Each structure stands twice: as structure tokens, then as C-alpha cells.
Short mmCIF file of C-alpha atoms in Angstrom, two decimals:
data_model
loop_
_atom_site.label_atom_id
_atom_site.label_comp_id
_atom_site.label_asym_id
_atom_site.label_seq_id
_atom_site.Cartn_x
_atom_site.Cartn_y
_atom_site.Cartn_z
CA MET A 20 -68.79 -43.19 -116.18
CA ASP A 21 -71.78 -40.93 -116.48
CA LEU A 22 -74.92 -43.14 -117.10
CA THR A 23 -77.46 -40.30 -116.82
CA GLY A 24 -80.09 -40.63 -119.65
CA GLN A 25 -78.88 -43.95 -120.76
CA THR A 26 -80.93 -47.16 -121.08
CA LEU A 27 -79.38 -50.33 -119.75
CA VAL A 28 -80.21 -53.68 -121.45
CA GLY A 29 -83.07 -52.02 -123.24
CA LYS A 30 -85.34 -51.57 -120.12
CA TYR A 31 -83.73 -49.68 -117.23
CA GLU A 32 -83.69 -45.75 -117.81
CA VAL A 33 -81.07 -44.25 -115.69
CA GLU A 34 -82.20 -40.87 -114.21
CA SER A 35 -79.61 -39.48 -111.90
CA LEU A 36 -76.70 -40.40 -109.47
CA LEU A 37 -77.59 -41.20 -105.85
CA GLY A 38 -74.30 -41.91 -104.43
CA VAL A 39 -70.49 -43.05 -104.88
CA GLY A 40 -68.70 -45.61 -102.71
CA GLY A 41 -65.52 -47.43 -102.80
CA MET A 42 -66.67 -50.08 -105.26
CA GLY A 43 -68.73 -48.06 -107.62
CA ALA A 44 -71.96 -46.02 -107.79
CA VAL A 45 -75.69 -46.23 -107.24
CA TRP A 46 -78.08 -44.59 -109.75
CA ARG A 47 -81.67 -43.64 -109.69
CA ALA A 48 -83.50 -45.47 -112.63
CA ARG A 49 -86.96 -46.44 -113.83
CA HIS A 50 -88.20 -49.49 -115.75
CA SER A 51 -89.20 -48.51 -119.16
CA LEU A 52 -92.31 -50.57 -119.34
CA THR A 53 -93.65 -50.65 -115.86
CA GLY A 54 -92.48 -47.30 -114.60
CA ARG A 55 -91.22 -48.68 -111.31
CA LYS A 56 -88.59 -46.74 -109.66
CA LEU A 57 -85.24 -48.65 -109.19
CA ALA A 58 -81.84 -48.16 -107.81
CA ILE A 59 -79.09 -49.49 -109.92
CA LYS A 60 -75.58 -50.21 -108.47
CA VAL A 61 -72.73 -50.41 -110.96
CA LEU A 62 -69.43 -51.69 -110.28
CA ASP A 63 -66.46 -49.36 -110.82
CA GLU A 64 -64.64 -50.17 -114.10
CA ALA A 65 -61.35 -50.17 -112.27
CA TYR A 66 -62.35 -53.46 -110.46
CA LEU A 67 -63.31 -55.49 -113.58
CA LYS A 68 -59.98 -57.28 -113.56
CA ASN A 69 -60.12 -57.94 -109.84
CA GLU A 70 -61.78 -61.39 -109.60
CA GLN A 71 -62.44 -61.25 -105.81
CA VAL A 72 -64.31 -57.99 -106.08
CA THR A 73 -66.40 -59.03 -109.01
CA ARG A 74 -67.39 -62.25 -107.59
CA ARG A 75 -68.33 -60.49 -104.17
CA PHE A 76 -70.33 -58.00 -106.29
CA GLY A 77 -72.18 -60.64 -108.26
CA ARG A 78 -73.03 -62.77 -105.37
CA GLU A 79 -74.88 -59.97 -103.67
CA ALA A 80 -77.88 -60.76 -105.98
CA ARG A 81 -77.75 -64.36 -105.04
CA VAL A 82 -77.40 -63.87 -101.36
CA ALA A 83 -80.21 -61.34 -100.98
CA SER A 84 -82.61 -63.09 -103.17
CA SER A 85 -81.88 -66.37 -101.33
CA ILE A 86 -83.25 -64.80 -97.95
CA GLN A 87 -86.50 -63.31 -99.28
CA HIS A 88 -87.42 -61.31 -96.19
CA PRO A 89 -89.20 -57.89 -96.15
CA GLY A 90 -86.18 -56.63 -93.98
CA ILE A 91 -83.75 -57.33 -96.70
CA VAL A 92 -83.44 -55.14 -99.73
CA GLU A 93 -84.78 -56.81 -102.81
CA VAL A 94 -82.41 -57.42 -105.55
CA LEU A 95 -84.28 -57.87 -108.84
CA ASP A 96 -81.77 -58.30 -111.48
CA LEU A 97 -78.11 -58.94 -112.32
CA ASP A 98 -76.79 -57.81 -115.66
CA GLN A 99 -74.05 -56.20 -117.68
CA THR A 100 -73.76 -52.90 -119.44
CA ASP A 101 -73.01 -53.04 -123.28
CA SER A 102 -69.31 -52.59 -122.31
CA GLY A 103 -69.38 -55.48 -119.90
CA VAL A 104 -69.64 -53.64 -116.50
CA PRO A 105 -71.68 -55.60 -114.04
CA PHE A 106 -74.66 -53.99 -112.34
CA LEU A 107 -77.37 -54.91 -109.68
CA VAL A 108 -81.09 -53.76 -109.97
CA MET A 109 -82.49 -53.25 -106.75
CA GLU A 110 -85.85 -51.97 -105.33
CA PHE A 111 -85.68 -48.06 -104.79
CA LEU A 112 -85.95 -47.09 -101.12
CA GLU A 113 -87.60 -44.01 -99.77
CA GLY A 114 -86.62 -42.93 -96.50
CA GLU A 115 -83.22 -42.54 -94.76
CA THR A 116 -80.39 -44.65 -93.53
CA LEU A 117 -80.05 -45.18 -89.87
CA ALA A 118 -76.82 -43.26 -90.09
CA SER A 119 -78.73 -40.16 -91.48
CA ARG A 120 -81.27 -40.42 -88.70
CA ILE A 121 -78.63 -40.58 -86.03
CA GLU A 122 -76.77 -37.61 -87.51
CA ARG A 123 -79.98 -35.74 -87.85
CA ARG A 124 -81.56 -36.55 -84.29
CA GLY A 125 -78.67 -37.58 -82.13
CA ARG A 126 -79.61 -39.89 -79.42
CA LEU A 127 -82.90 -41.89 -80.22
CA GLN A 128 -85.26 -42.83 -77.48
CA GLN A 129 -85.64 -46.35 -75.96
CA ASP A 130 -88.85 -47.11 -77.60
CA GLU A 131 -87.54 -46.28 -81.04
CA ILE A 132 -84.11 -48.18 -80.40
CA VAL A 133 -86.09 -51.29 -79.24
CA ARG A 134 -88.56 -51.00 -82.21
CA LEU A 135 -85.97 -50.44 -85.01
CA GLY A 136 -83.54 -52.95 -83.22
CA ARG A 137 -86.09 -55.74 -83.24
CA MET A 138 -86.78 -55.30 -86.76
CA LEU A 139 -83.15 -55.29 -87.70
CA LEU A 140 -82.79 -58.46 -85.72
CA ASP A 141 -85.64 -60.25 -87.23
CA ALA A 142 -84.10 -59.50 -90.75
CA LEU A 143 -80.74 -60.76 -89.49
CA ASP A 144 -82.14 -63.86 -87.95
CA ALA A 145 -83.80 -64.67 -91.43
CA ALA A 146 -80.20 -64.07 -93.13
CA HIS A 147 -78.70 -66.46 -90.45
CA THR A 148 -81.40 -69.00 -90.93
CA HIS A 149 -80.29 -68.99 -94.70
CA ASN A 150 -76.75 -69.56 -93.35
CA VAL A 151 -75.71 -66.04 -94.42
CA VAL A 152 -73.46 -63.81 -92.18
CA HIS A 153 -73.60 -60.07 -93.26
CA ARG A 154 -70.12 -59.03 -91.82
CA ASP A 155 -70.51 -55.23 -92.47
CA LEU A 156 -73.64 -54.41 -90.58
CA LYS A 157 -73.58 -50.57 -89.80
CA PRO A 158 -75.99 -47.70 -89.74
CA GLU A 159 -75.15 -46.87 -93.39
CA ASN A 160 -76.20 -50.16 -94.44
CA ILE A 161 -79.56 -50.13 -92.56
CA TYR A 162 -82.48 -48.26 -94.29
CA VAL A 163 -85.44 -46.94 -92.56
CA VAL A 164 -88.39 -46.71 -94.82
CA PRO A 165 -92.05 -45.38 -94.41
CA ALA A 166 -94.56 -48.21 -94.33
CA GLY A 167 -98.01 -46.68 -94.11
CA ARG A 168 -100.09 -47.95 -91.30
CA ARG A 169 -97.32 -50.22 -90.24
CA GLY A 170 -95.32 -47.17 -89.52
CA GLU A 171 -91.72 -47.94 -90.56
CA LEU A 172 -89.55 -50.93 -91.80
CA VAL A 173 -85.95 -51.55 -91.44
CA LYS A 174 -84.15 -52.74 -94.77
CA ILE A 175 -80.58 -54.13 -94.48
CA LEU A 176 -78.52 -53.34 -97.55
CA ASP A 177 -75.17 -54.35 -98.98
CA PHE A 178 -74.34 -58.21 -98.81
CA GLY A 179 -71.37 -57.76 -101.00
CA ILE A 180 -68.88 -59.13 -98.34
CA SER A 181 -71.35 -61.58 -96.57
CA GLN A 182 -70.34 -65.23 -95.99
CA MET A 183 -72.52 -68.26 -96.75
CA TYR A 184 -71.34 -71.10 -94.55
CA GLU A 185 -71.63 -73.77 -97.07
CA GLU A 186 -69.31 -71.86 -99.49
CA GLY A 187 -66.26 -72.00 -97.26
CA ASP A 188 -64.75 -68.69 -96.64
CA HIS A 189 -61.49 -69.46 -98.43
CA LYS A 190 -63.21 -68.93 -101.80
CA LEU A 191 -63.49 -65.15 -101.34
CA THR A 192 -61.11 -64.39 -98.49
CA MET A 193 -57.79 -65.54 -97.15
CA THR A 194 -57.04 -66.67 -93.56
CA GLY A 195 -55.98 -63.36 -91.65
CA SER A 196 -57.75 -60.88 -93.87
CA VAL A 197 -59.96 -58.30 -92.30
CA LEU A 198 -63.18 -57.35 -93.97
CA GLY A 199 -65.79 -54.93 -92.62
CA THR A 200 -65.95 -51.45 -91.28
CA PRO A 201 -63.64 -51.08 -88.19
CA HIS A 202 -65.94 -49.37 -85.77
CA TYR A 203 -68.53 -52.23 -85.96
CA MET A 204 -66.12 -55.23 -86.12
CA SER A 205 -66.36 -58.02 -83.73
CA PRO A 206 -62.98 -58.83 -82.03
CA GLU A 207 -62.82 -62.11 -84.02
CA GLN A 208 -63.22 -60.01 -87.24
CA ALA A 209 -60.53 -57.57 -85.99
CA MET A 210 -58.08 -60.38 -85.39
CA GLY A 211 -58.76 -61.86 -88.97
CA GLU A 212 -59.95 -65.16 -87.69
CA PRO A 213 -61.12 -67.55 -90.44
CA ASP A 214 -64.28 -68.95 -88.65
CA VAL A 215 -66.15 -65.67 -88.27
CA ASP A 216 -69.96 -66.78 -87.74
CA HIS A 217 -73.28 -65.18 -87.29
CA ARG A 218 -72.22 -63.82 -83.72
CA ALA A 219 -70.14 -61.18 -85.48
CA ASP A 220 -73.46 -59.81 -86.75
CA VAL A 221 -75.00 -59.86 -83.23
CA TYR A 222 -71.78 -57.92 -82.03
CA ALA A 223 -72.36 -55.33 -84.87
CA ALA A 224 -76.10 -55.11 -84.01
CA GLY A 225 -75.05 -54.29 -80.44
CA VAL A 226 -72.77 -51.53 -81.76
CA VAL A 227 -75.60 -50.13 -83.87
CA LEU A 228 -78.00 -49.83 -80.94
CA TYR A 229 -75.25 -48.40 -78.78
CA GLU A 230 -74.83 -45.69 -81.45
CA CYS A 231 -78.59 -45.16 -81.63
CA ALA A 232 -78.59 -44.59 -77.72
CA VAL A 233 -75.49 -42.37 -77.47
CA GLY A 234 -75.04 -40.80 -80.94
CA ASP A 235 -71.60 -42.04 -81.32
CA VAL A 236 -69.72 -45.41 -81.62
CA PRO A 237 -68.39 -47.21 -78.30
CA PHE A 238 -64.82 -47.05 -79.84
CA ASP A 239 -63.10 -44.42 -81.87
CA ALA A 240 -59.43 -43.27 -82.49
CA PRO A 241 -57.56 -41.44 -85.21
CA ASN A 242 -56.66 -44.36 -87.31
CA TYR A 243 -57.71 -47.92 -88.20
CA THR A 244 -55.00 -49.70 -86.11
CA GLN A 245 -55.89 -47.91 -82.88
CA ILE A 246 -59.67 -48.63 -83.31
CA LEU A 247 -58.95 -52.34 -83.70
CA ARG A 248 -56.75 -52.16 -80.57
CA LEU A 249 -59.65 -50.52 -78.49
CA ILE A 250 -61.99 -53.23 -79.81
CA LEU A 251 -59.65 -55.96 -78.69
CA ASP A 252 -58.38 -54.55 -75.28
CA SER A 253 -61.10 -52.05 -74.04
CA GLU A 254 -64.50 -52.36 -72.50
CA PRO A 255 -67.13 -49.87 -73.88
CA LEU A 256 -68.32 -47.27 -71.54
CA PRO A 257 -71.96 -48.09 -70.58
CA PRO A 258 -74.44 -46.06 -72.77
CA ARG A 259 -76.06 -44.55 -69.65
CA ARG A 260 -72.71 -43.18 -68.62
CA ARG A 261 -72.72 -41.37 -71.87
CA GLU A 262 -76.22 -39.90 -71.12
CA ALA A 263 -78.30 -42.30 -73.09
CA ASP A 264 -81.91 -42.23 -71.99
CA ILE A 265 -82.40 -46.06 -71.83
CA SER A 266 -83.03 -48.34 -68.83
CA GLU A 267 -80.50 -50.55 -67.17
CA ALA A 268 -81.98 -53.73 -68.71
CA VAL A 269 -81.97 -52.43 -72.25
CA GLU A 270 -78.42 -51.14 -71.74
CA ARG A 271 -77.38 -54.78 -70.35
CA VAL A 272 -78.90 -56.36 -73.69
CA ILE A 273 -76.72 -53.92 -75.88
CA LEU A 274 -73.49 -54.66 -73.84
CA TRP A 275 -74.25 -58.44 -73.84
CA ALA A 276 -74.35 -58.43 -77.54
CA MET A 277 -71.00 -56.56 -77.50
CA GLU A 278 -69.25 -59.29 -75.11
CA LYS A 279 -65.79 -59.71 -76.66
CA ASP A 280 -65.81 -63.37 -76.01
CA ARG A 281 -68.27 -64.75 -78.59
CA GLY A 282 -68.96 -67.80 -76.46
CA GLU A 283 -70.29 -65.33 -73.76
CA ARG A 284 -72.18 -63.05 -76.26
CA LEU A 285 -75.85 -63.34 -76.91
CA ALA A 286 -75.81 -66.48 -79.07
CA SER A 287 -78.12 -65.30 -81.92
CA ALA A 288 -80.06 -62.48 -83.44
CA ARG A 289 -83.23 -64.26 -82.24
CA GLU A 290 -82.22 -64.47 -78.69
CA MET A 291 -81.21 -60.74 -78.78
CA TYR A 292 -84.47 -59.97 -80.38
CA ASP A 293 -86.29 -61.68 -77.52
CA TRP A 294 -84.20 -60.04 -74.71
CA LEU A 295 -84.67 -56.59 -76.11
CA ALA A 296 -88.58 -57.05 -75.75
CA ARG A 297 -88.21 -58.59 -72.17
CA ALA A 298 -85.82 -55.77 -71.24
CA GLU A 299 -88.10 -53.09 -72.44
CA GLN A 300 -90.94 -54.63 -70.20
CA GLY A 301 -88.56 -54.47 -67.13
CA GLU A 302 -87.33 -58.05 -66.82
CA ALA A 303 -84.11 -58.44 -65.22
CA VAL A 304 -81.38 -59.28 -67.72
CA PRO A 305 -78.91 -62.02 -66.64
CA TYR A 306 -75.80 -60.27 -67.82
CA GLU A 307 -73.34 -58.34 -65.71
CA PRO A 308 -71.37 -55.81 -67.76
CA ARG A 309 -67.55 -56.14 -67.47
CA PRO A 310 -65.87 -52.91 -65.82
CA SER A 311 -65.06 -50.38 -68.36
CA ALA A 312 -61.49 -49.46 -69.00
CA LEU A 313 -62.50 -46.03 -70.13
CA ALA A 314 -62.67 -43.34 -67.52
CA PRO A 315 -66.07 -41.94 -66.91
CA SER A 316 -64.63 -38.41 -66.75
CA ALA A 317 -63.29 -38.69 -70.20
CA PRO A 318 -65.89 -40.47 -72.53
CA ILE A 319 -65.11 -40.56 -76.24
CA PRO A 320 -66.17 -37.41 -77.69
CA VAL A 321 -68.97 -37.42 -80.35
CA GLY A 322 -67.44 -37.04 -83.63
CA SER A 323 -63.88 -37.70 -82.65
CA GLY A 324 -61.37 -39.79 -84.71
CA VAL A 325 -61.95 -41.07 -88.26
CA LYS A 326 -65.54 -41.93 -87.63
CA GLY A 327 -66.93 -38.73 -88.92
CA GLY A 328 -64.28 -38.13 -91.55
CA SER A 329 -63.57 -39.66 -94.92
CA GLY A 330 -61.28 -42.39 -93.56
CA ALA A 331 -62.13 -45.81 -92.26
CA LYS A 332 -65.81 -45.52 -91.83
CA ALA A 333 -66.20 -45.36 -95.71
CA ALA A 334 -64.19 -48.48 -96.13
CA GLY A 335 -67.24 -50.72 -96.21
CA GLY A 336 -68.07 -49.17 -99.54
CA THR A 337 -71.46 -47.62 -98.68
CA PRO A 338 -71.97 -44.65 -101.14
CA ARG A 339 -71.59 -41.19 -99.80
CA PRO A 340 -74.47 -38.92 -100.10
CA VAL A 341 -74.68 -36.56 -103.14
CA GLY A 342 -75.89 -33.05 -102.67
CA GLY A 343 -76.63 -33.83 -98.94
CA ARG A 344 -79.30 -36.41 -99.60
CA PRO A 345 -79.25 -39.90 -97.91
CA ALA A 346 -77.65 -42.41 -100.25
CA ASN A 347 -79.87 -45.33 -101.58
CA PRO A 348 -78.79 -48.87 -101.54
CA GLY A 349 -75.00 -49.15 -100.77
CA VAL A 350 -72.21 -50.11 -103.01
#
């Protein structure tokens, strides 16, 4: 469905396609009266008869609006096209995804990792305070936008498969189902456990910062099943053994967030936020990383497996860039 040049519900003038993902497409648009630049996420018509998908799509507006934090992408409207296709209207984000930054720059330096990481964790803490678990946190769902004198801001996108505690997960998922992008899944998600909570986002944040430091994910393999098996059975190779330029203290915070036993993991986004700052200042971190099962002589090569391809990493639904540009808010 090509929306270029169309005006939705009499006020949203669609200008061009930004990206296409597993559930639909994101379009650049403008408000016909105010001239404000917008991003419009339109559900693929193939999913109109899928009740679970349409419910997840619509709930994103309610979830994002309930948090009201500068680190959460602003959803402005929820409506339908004349033919009955649901769409979300969101703020248009200048800048780039964290995935694009990592791809462009490779390893990030410690000060940038800590700065971006703490902004990310502050936004996650706000979501968790509103009883929302994202469940698909990854660099493609994290936007870094210019913010004038403030430097940069981090924005979390795509709450389409998030969970609100009070709703009861049974309304949108079945016990044993696996939702999310495999490289960033916590062990409890990988096992399809029904009681996934905010600590799954803490684990994913640890993986995101690991990737910022190393330039690659901690676990990769040629297929989905093998990735999940590594997540469940193997310890990550510490970032500094993969040539990350970070201190031992910051490394320990990242690995603490990735603890397989969620009872031993950093307990909250706020706790991880605090420990990142303390680690950067050189304070000793009271976590002893477990021995890695991966041989230091054979680290996971950058870009191996499905991570850099068109397979599992696209499973979360974030739009692929069009014409080499970073995609705007995810689908």
C-alpha cells in the first residue's frame, strides 16, 4: 500500500516511506495545519484479521502515552485509514538508531557508553515505574537524537510487545510463547517463561551496552535455536577480552546485568543506572563475573551468524532502512 501523497483523516499529509518491517511500514508525514513533521506507523493489511497483532499494535499508543518520559518516543494519535487500516502518529525523530551508530563507529568509548546507557536506563526505569516491561529492547529500538545544548537524548521505540503487569500476560501471549529478538533475550524469555518481569529489560540493556563496547553481540550463531542455546548454557566472553576499551568496573556492571539467574542480576534499571555512574568513578563493583565457557582464542567474530543478515535480528519488527538511511520509529 503506497501512501505517498495521501492525507490521512484529513490532517496527516504523507510524504515518503521511511522503512518497512515485519508488521508494516513507517512513513514520513506532516500535519496539514501546524506543519509539524511526524512519523506514521501503518499496520500491514495482512495482519488485519490477526486479533493478537492488531491488539499489540494499538496498545503501543496507550503504553507509550502512559509513561510520559522524554526518553520514550511520543505517540500523538491512534486512528485508521479510510479502508480501516490502523496507524499510529508519532513524533518525528532526527538522528540515528543506536544500531546505526554502532555499525558506523564500531566500538564506542566508555564515556559515551555510560552517558547513553544511563539515559536509556532512566527511561526504562520510568517505564517500569508505570508497570511496563518493554521485552524487545535492542539497538534498533533505541534512537539517539540531537538535543542542542543538552547534547543528545536517547529515545526508546516500539512498545508493541511490551507487557503491563496489571493486564495479565495471558491476554496477549500464551504460556511458553517466545517474544522478542533472540540476541537480546534474557534466559527466562528464551525459555518462554510466563512470568517475565522488568529484569528481562535489565538483561537486554546489558546486552545493548556490551554491543556498544565490543561492536557485536555476546552470543551469535547461524540460527535462532542455537542462539537461544548459547543464551541458556554459555557465559559471555567479558568485553575487555574482546578488546573493549572500558574499565573492569564498568565491564562488571554490564556482566552483572546479564546474569542468567534473574535473582542474581541487577535488580532494576535504577540500580544499574546508579552502578554505571559509580563504576565510571572507579568504585569497586561487588559482582564477580562467572568464568566464560567461550575460549579467549576463539571469540565470536563480528558480523557472524544471523545477526548481520536478514534473519532473526529482524524478527522484532523494526523497519529496515530505505536507501541506506536510518529508519525512524520502529514497526
